[in-house]
Structures are given as C-alpha cells and as structure tokens.
PDB file of C-alpha atoms and ligand atoms in Angstrom:
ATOM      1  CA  UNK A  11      96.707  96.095  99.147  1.00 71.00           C
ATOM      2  CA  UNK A  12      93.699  98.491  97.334  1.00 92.00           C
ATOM      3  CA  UNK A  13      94.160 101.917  98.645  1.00 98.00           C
ATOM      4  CA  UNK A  14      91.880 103.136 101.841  1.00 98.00           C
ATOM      5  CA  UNK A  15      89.035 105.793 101.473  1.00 98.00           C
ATOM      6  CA  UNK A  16      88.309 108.434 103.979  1.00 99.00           C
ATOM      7  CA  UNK A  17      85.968 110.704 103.765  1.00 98.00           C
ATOM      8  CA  UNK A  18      86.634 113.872 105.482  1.00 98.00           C
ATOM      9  CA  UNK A  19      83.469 114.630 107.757  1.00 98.00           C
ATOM     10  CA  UNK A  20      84.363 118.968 106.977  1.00 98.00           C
ATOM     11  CA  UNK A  21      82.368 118.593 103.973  1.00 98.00           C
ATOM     12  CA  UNK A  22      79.063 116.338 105.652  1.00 98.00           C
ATOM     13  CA  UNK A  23      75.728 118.976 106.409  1.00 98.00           C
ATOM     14  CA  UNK A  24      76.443 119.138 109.957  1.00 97.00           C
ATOM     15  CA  UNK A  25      72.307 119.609 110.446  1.00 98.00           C
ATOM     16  CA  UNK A  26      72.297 115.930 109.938  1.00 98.00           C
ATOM     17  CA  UNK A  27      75.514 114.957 111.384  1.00 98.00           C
ATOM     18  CA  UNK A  28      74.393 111.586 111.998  1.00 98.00           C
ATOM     19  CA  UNK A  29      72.877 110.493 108.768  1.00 98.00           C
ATOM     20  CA  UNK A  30      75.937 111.331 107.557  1.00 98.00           C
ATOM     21  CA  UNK A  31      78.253 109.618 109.639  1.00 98.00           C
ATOM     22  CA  UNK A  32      75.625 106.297 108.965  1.00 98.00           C
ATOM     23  CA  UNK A  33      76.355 107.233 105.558  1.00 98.00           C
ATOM     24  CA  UNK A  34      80.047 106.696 105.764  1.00 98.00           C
ATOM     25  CA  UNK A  35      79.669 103.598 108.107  1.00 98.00           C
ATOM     26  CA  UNK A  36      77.440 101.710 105.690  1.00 98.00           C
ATOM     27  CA  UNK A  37      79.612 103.248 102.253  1.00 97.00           C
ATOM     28  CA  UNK A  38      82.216 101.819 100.067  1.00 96.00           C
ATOM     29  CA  UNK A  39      84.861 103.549 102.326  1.00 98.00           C
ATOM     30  CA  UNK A  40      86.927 102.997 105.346  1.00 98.00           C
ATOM     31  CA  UNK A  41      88.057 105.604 107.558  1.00 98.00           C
ATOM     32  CA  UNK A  42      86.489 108.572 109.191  1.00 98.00           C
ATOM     33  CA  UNK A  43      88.591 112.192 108.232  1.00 99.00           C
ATOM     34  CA  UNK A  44      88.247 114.256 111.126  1.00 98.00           C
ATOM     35  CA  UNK A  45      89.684 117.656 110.435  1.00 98.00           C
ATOM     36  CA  UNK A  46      90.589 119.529 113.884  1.00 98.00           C
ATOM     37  CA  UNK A  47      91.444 123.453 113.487  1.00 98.00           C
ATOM     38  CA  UNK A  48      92.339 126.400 115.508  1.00 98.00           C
ATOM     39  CA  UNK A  49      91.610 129.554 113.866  1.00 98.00           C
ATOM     40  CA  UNK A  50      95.711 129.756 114.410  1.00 98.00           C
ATOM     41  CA  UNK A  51      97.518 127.190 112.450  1.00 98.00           C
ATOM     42  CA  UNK A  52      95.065 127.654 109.768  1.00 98.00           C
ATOM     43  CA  UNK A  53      92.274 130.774 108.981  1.00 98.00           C
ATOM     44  CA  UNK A  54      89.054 128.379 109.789  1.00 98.00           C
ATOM     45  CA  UNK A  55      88.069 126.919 113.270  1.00 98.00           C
ATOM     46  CA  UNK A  56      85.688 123.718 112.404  1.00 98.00           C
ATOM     47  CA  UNK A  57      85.075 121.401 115.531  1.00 97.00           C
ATOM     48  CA  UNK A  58      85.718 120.690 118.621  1.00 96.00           C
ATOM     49  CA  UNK A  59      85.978 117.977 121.198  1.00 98.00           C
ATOM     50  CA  UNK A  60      82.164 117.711 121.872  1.00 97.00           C
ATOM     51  CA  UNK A  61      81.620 117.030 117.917  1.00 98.00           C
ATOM     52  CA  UNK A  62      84.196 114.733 117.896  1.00 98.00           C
ATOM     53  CA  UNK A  63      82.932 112.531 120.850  1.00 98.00           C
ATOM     54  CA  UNK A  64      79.175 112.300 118.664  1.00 97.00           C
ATOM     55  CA  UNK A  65      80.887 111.507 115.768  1.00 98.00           C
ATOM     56  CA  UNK A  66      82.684 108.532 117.470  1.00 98.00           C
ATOM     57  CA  UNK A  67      79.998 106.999 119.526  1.00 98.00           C
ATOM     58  CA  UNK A  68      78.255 106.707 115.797  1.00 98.00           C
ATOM     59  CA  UNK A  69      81.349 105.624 113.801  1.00 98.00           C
ATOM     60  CA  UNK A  70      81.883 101.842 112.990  1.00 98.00           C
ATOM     61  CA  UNK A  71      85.030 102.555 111.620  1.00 98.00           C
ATOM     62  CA  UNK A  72      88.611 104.384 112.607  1.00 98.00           C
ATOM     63  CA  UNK A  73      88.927 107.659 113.213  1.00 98.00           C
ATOM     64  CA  UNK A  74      91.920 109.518 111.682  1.00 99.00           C
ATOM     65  CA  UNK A  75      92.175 112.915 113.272  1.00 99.00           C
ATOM     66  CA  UNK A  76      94.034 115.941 111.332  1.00 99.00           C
ATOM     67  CA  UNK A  77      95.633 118.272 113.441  1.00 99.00           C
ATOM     68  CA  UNK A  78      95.591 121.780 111.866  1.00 99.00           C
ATOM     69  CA  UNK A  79      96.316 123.311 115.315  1.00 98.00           C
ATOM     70  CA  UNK A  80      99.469 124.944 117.264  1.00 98.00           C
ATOM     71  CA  UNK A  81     101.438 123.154 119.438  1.00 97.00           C
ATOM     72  CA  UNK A  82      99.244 119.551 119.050  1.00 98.00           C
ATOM     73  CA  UNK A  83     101.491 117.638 122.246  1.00 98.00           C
ATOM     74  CA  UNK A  84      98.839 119.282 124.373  1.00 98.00           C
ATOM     75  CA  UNK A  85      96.089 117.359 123.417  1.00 98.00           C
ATOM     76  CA  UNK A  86      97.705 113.981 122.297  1.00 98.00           C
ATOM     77  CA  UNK A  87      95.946 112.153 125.208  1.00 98.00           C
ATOM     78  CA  UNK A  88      92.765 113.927 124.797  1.00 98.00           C
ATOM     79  CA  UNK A  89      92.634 112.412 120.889  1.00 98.00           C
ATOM     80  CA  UNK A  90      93.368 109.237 122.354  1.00 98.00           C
ATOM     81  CA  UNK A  91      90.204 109.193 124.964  1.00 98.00           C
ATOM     82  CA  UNK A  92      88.200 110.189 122.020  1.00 98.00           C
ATOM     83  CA  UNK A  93      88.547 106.946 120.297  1.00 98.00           C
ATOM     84  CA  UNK A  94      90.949 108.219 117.806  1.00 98.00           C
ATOM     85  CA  UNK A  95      93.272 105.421 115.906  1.00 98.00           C
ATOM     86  CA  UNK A  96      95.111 107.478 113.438  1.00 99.00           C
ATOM     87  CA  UNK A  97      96.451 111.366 114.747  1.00 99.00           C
ATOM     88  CA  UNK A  98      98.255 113.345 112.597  1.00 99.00           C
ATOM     89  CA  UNK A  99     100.514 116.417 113.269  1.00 99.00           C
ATOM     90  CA  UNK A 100     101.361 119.088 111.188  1.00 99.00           C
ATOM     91  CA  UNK A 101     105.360 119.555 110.696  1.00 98.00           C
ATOM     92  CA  UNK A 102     105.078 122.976 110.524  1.00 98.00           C
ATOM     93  CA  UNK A 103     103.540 122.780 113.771  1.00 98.00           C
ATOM     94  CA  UNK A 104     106.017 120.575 116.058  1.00 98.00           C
ATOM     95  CA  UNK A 105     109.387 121.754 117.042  1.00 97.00           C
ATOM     96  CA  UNK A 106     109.967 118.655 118.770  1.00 98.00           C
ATOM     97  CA  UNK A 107     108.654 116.039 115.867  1.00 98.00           C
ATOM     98  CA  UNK A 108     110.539 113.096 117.223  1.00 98.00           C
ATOM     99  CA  UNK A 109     108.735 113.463 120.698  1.00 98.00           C
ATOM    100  CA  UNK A 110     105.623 113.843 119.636  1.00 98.00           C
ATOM    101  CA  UNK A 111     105.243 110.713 117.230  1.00 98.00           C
ATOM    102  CA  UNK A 112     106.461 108.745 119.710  1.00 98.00           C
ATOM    103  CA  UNK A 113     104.278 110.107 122.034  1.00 98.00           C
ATOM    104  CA  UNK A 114     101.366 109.571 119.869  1.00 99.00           C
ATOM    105  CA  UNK A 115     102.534 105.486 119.082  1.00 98.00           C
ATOM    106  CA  UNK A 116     103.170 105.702 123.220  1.00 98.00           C
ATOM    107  CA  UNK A 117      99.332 105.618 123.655  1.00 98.00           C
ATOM    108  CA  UNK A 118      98.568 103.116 120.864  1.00 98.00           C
ATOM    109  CA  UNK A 119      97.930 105.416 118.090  1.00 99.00           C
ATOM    110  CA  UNK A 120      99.212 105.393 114.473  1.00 98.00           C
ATOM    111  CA  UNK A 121     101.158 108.058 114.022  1.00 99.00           C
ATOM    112  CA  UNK A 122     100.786 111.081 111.247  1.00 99.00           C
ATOM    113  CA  UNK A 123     102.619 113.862 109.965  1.00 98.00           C
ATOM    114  CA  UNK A 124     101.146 116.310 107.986  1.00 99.00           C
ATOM    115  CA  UNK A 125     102.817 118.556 105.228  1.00 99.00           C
ATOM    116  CA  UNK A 126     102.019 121.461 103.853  1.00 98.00           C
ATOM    117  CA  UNK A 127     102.118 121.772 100.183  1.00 98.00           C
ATOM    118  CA  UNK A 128     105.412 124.331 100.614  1.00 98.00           C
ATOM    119  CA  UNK A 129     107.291 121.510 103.058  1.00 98.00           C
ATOM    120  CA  UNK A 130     109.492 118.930 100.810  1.00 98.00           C
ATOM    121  CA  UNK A 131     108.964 115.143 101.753  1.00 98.00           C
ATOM    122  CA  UNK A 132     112.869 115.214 102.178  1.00 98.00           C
ATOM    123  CA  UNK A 133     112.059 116.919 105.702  1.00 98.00           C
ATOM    124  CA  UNK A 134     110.529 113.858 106.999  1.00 98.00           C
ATOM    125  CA  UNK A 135     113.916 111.669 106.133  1.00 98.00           C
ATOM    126  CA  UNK A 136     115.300 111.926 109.554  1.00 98.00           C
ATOM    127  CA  UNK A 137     111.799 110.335 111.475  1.00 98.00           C
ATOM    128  CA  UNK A 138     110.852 107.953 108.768  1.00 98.00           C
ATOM    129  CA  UNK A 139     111.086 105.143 110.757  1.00 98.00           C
ATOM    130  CA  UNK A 140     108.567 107.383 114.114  1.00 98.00           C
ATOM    131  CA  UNK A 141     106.126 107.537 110.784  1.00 98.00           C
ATOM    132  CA  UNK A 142     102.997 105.225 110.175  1.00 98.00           C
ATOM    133  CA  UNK A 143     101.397 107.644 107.896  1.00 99.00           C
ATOM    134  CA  UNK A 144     102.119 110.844 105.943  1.00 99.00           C
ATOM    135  CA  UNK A 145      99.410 113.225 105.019  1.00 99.00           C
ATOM    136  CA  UNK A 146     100.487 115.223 101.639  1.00 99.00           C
ATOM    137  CA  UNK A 147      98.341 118.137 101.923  1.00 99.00           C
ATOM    138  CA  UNK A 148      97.771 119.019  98.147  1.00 98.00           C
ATOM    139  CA  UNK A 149      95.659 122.070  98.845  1.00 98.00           C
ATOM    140  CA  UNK A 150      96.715 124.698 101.547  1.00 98.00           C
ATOM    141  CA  UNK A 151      94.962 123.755 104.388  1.00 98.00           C
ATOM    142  CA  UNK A 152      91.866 125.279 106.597  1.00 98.00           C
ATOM    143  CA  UNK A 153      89.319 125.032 104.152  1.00 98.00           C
ATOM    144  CA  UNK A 154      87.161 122.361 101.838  1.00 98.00           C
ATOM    145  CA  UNK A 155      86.380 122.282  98.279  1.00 97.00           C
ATOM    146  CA  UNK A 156      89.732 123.683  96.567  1.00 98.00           C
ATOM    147  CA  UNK A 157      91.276 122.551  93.602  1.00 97.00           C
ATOM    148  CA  UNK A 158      94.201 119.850  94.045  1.00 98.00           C
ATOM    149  CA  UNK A 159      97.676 120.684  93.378  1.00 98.00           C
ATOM    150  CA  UNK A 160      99.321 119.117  90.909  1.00 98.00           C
ATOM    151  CA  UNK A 161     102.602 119.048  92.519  1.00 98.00           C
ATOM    152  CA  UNK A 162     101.652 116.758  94.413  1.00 98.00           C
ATOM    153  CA  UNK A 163     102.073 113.870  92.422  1.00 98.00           C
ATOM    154  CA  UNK A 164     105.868 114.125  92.210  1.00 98.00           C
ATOM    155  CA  UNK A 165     105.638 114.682  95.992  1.00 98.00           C
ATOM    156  CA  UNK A 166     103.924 111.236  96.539  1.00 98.00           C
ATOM    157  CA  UNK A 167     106.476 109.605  93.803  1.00 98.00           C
ATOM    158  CA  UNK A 168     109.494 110.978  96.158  1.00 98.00           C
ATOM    159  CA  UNK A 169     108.231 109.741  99.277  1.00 98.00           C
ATOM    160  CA  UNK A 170     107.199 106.367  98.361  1.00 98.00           C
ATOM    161  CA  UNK A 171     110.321 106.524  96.882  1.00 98.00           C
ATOM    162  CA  UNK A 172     111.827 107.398 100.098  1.00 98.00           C
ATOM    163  CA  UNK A 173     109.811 104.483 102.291  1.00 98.00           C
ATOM    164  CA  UNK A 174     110.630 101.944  99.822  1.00 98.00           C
ATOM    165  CA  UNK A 175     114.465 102.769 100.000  1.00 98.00           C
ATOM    166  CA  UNK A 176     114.286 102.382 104.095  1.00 98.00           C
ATOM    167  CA  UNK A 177     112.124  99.235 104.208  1.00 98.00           C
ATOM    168  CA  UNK A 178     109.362 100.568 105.420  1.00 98.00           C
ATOM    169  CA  UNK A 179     105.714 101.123 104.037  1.00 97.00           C
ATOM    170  CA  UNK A 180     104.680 103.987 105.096  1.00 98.00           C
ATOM    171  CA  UNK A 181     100.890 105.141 104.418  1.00 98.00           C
ATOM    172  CA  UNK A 182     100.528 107.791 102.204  1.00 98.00           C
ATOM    173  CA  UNK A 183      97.559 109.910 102.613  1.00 99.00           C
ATOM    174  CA  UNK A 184      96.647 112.832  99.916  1.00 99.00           C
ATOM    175  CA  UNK A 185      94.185 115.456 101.380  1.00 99.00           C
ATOM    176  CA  UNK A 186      92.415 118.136  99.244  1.00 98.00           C
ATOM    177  CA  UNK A 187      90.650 118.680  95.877  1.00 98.00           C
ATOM    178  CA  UNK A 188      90.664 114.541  95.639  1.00 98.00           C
ATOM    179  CA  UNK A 189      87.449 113.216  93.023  1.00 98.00           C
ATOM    180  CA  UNK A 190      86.933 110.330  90.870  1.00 98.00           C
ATOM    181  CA  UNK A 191      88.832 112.013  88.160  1.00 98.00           C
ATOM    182  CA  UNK A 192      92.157 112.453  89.804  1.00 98.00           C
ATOM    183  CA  UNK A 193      92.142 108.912  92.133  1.00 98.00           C
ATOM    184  CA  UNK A 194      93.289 106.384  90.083  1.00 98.00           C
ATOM    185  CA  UNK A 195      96.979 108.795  89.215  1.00 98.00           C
ATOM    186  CA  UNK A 196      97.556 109.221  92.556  1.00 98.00           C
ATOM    187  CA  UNK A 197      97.236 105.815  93.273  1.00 98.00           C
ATOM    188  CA  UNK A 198      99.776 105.116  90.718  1.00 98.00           C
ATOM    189  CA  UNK A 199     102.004 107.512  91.870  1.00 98.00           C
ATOM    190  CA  UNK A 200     102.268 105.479  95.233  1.00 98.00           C
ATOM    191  CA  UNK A 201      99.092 107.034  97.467  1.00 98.00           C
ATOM    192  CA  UNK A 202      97.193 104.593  99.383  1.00 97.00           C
ATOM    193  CA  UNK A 203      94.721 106.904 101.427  1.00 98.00           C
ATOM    194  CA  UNK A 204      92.932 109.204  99.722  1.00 98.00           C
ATOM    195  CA  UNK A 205      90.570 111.538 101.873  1.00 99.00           C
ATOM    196  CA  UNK A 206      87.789 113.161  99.790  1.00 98.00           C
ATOM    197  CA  UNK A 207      85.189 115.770 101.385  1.00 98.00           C
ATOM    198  CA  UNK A 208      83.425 117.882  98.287  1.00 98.00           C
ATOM    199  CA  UNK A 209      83.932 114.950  96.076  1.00 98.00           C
ATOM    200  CA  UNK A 210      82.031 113.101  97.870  1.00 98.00           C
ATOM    201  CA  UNK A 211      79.619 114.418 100.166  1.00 98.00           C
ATOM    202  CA  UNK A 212      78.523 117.065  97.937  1.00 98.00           C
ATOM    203  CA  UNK A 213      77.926 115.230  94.794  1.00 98.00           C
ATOM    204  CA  UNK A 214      74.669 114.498  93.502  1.00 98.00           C
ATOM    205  CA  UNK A 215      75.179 110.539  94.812  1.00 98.00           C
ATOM    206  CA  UNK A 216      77.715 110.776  97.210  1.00 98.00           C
ATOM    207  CA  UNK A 217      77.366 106.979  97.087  1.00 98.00           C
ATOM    208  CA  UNK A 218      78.264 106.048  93.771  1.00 98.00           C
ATOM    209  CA  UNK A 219      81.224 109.181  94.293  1.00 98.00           C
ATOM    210  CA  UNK A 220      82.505 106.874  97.058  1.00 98.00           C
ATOM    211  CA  UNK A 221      82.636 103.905  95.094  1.00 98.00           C
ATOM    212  CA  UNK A 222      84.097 105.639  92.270  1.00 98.00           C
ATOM    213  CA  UNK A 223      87.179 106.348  94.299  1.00 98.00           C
ATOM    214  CA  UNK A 224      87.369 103.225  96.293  1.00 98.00           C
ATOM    215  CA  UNK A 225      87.415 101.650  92.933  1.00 97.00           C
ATOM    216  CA  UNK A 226      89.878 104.007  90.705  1.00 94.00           C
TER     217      UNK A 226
HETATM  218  C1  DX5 B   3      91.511 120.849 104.468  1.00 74.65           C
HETATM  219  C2  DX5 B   3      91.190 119.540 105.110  1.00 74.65           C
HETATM  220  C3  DX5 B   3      90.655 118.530 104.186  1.00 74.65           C
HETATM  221  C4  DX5 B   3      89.359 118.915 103.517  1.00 74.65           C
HETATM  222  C5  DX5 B   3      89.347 118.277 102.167  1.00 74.65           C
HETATM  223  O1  DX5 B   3      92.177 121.653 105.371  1.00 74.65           O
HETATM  224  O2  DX5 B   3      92.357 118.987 105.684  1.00 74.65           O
HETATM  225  O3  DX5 B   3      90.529 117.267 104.808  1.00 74.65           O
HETATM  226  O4  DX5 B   3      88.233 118.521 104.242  1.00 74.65           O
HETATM  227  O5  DX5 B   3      88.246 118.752 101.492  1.00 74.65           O
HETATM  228  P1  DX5 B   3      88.044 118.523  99.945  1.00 74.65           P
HETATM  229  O6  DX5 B   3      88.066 117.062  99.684  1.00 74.65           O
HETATM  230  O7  DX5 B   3      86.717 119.159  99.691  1.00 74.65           O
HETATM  231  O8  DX5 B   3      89.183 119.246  99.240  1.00 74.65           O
HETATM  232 ZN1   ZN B   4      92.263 116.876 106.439  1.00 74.65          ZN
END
C-alpha cells in the first residue's frame, strides 16, 4: 500500500488555524499530526485540549495525536473524547508500556509508541504484537524545523525487519526534518507514515510540497 502523509499541524500559522486545517483536508495527504507537549517531557509546551477540540470539529480526516508528555495514562480517555484515532506514547515516558497500549486499543484507538532517537527499536520487541504503529522520532523532540537524523534509516530497516519476522505489519511513522528530498529513502527503507511540518507548511507551495511527498 503507498505510504500515508501527515502533516504535523506544529508547523501551520496558528492565526489562521482553520485555513490551514481546510488546507490539509482538501491536500494530497491523509492524516492530521497533532503534537501534544508538556513543557516536561520535552522543553516546548504547544497546545492544549481546547486547540485540539477546533482542530477536530474542522478535520475530515484522522487525527493521530503525539504524546510528548509525562505519565500519558492520565489522559488516554480524554484523547479518545477528542476524536482522536491514532495516540501515541512516548517509551521513555511509560513505565507500564504493556498497560497503556492496551488501554489505548481498550477504547478503540490505534495504538503508538514513540521513540526517541537514543531508544533502540529492539526495546519495543517484547510489545510488538500491543503495537499498531511506531513513531521513529528522527529529530529530538519538542520542537519543529530541525534537520533529520540520518540514523534513522537503519532504525526503520531494523524494525520493519523486526515486524516482518513476527507476522505483523506494523506502521512505521518517521517524525522530524522529513521533505521531498529525503521521502522516497525512507520509504524504501520500510516507512509508511511520514509526518512533515516545515516541509510542508512553510514552503513557498505547501501544496505541491504535499504532493511531492505523497508521491516520492
Ligand atoms: C517534534 C514533533 C514533530 C514536528 C516535526 O517534536 O514531534 O511532529 O512537528 O516538524 P518538522 O517536520 O518541521 O521537523
Ligand atoms: Zn510529532
């Protein structure tokens, strides 16, 4: 199946929140990139629950919420009232992993794990088969517009790797530093969500950016 698009609503001008979000809904794209932070987990607090709730009564498509906060089984339900279909966790963030991506499926949610571009895939080898979707972070996360890490790519090659080997198909998500240039390799390498925010939102036709990485 051609890989998913989601652009990651950090990088829209939040002045005109919902041209933007019409934007995405009538683009070359597919999912909504919701990127929740707590000032803790990461060094950036973007948006809150209010936000979120605007952004879905205007979104046509599903929302995949990112996590970047301490302690995320608080709020689990919460995401789920929102309207959110994808919610991903960060690893470094859960001591009780297992629990919480069941408890996330519980409500009828995909469920996501996160990893920071220090954590190896081979910590996720014990709760493959809790996993709908892993998000490679391949920038540190908290903050839009930094360069990718090229790491990365023989972090996507291990874990698809990894799903293939247990019969499953996990989702593969890369998030950060993600343009038309670099799409097509990670593809290859086994991604098949790639969330762009700079790349697309702040190019001079965020339209024809879209396409370019719904088509590499
Ligand atoms: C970073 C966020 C990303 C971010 C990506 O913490 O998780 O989703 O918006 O932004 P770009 O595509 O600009 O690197
Ligand atoms: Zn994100």
């Amino acid at each position: 199946m051609a890989h998913l698009v989601a652009p990651s609503l950090l990088a829209a001008d939040f002045s005109n929140l919902q041209r933007d979000i019409e934007f995405v809904n009538s683009s070359d794209t597919d999912w909504f990139h919701i990127d929740v932070m707590d000032g803790v987990f990461v060094p950036n607090i973007s948006f809150g629950m209010p936000v979120i709730k605007a952004i879905a009564d205007h979104a046509k498509k599903p929302l995949d919420v990112h996590l970047m906060i301490v302690d995320p089984d608080r709020y689990i339900e919460t995401f789920k009232n929102l309207g959110t279909d994808i919610l991903s966790v960060h690893i470094e963030a859960c001591t009780h992993l297992h629990r919480t991506l069941n408890a996330i499926r519980d409500l009828g949610m995909k469920s996501g794990v996160a990893l920071n571009p220090h954590t190896p895939v081979e910590s996720l080898k014990d709760v493959l088969t809790e996993i709908d979707l892993v998000c490679l972070m391949s920038v540190n996360p908290g903050f839009g517009g930094q360069s990718f890490i090229e790491r990365t790519y023989e972090k996507v090659k291990a874990l698809r790797k990894m799903s293939d080997e247990a019969g499953l198909d996990i989702q593969i998500e890369i998030d950060g530093g993600v343009t038309p240039a670099n799409a097509s390799a990670l593809v290859k390498a086994g991604a098949n969500v790639l969330v762009a925010g700079s790349s697309i939102f702040k190019a001079a036709d965020p339209s024809a950016a879209a396409t370019a990485i719904k088509n590499a």
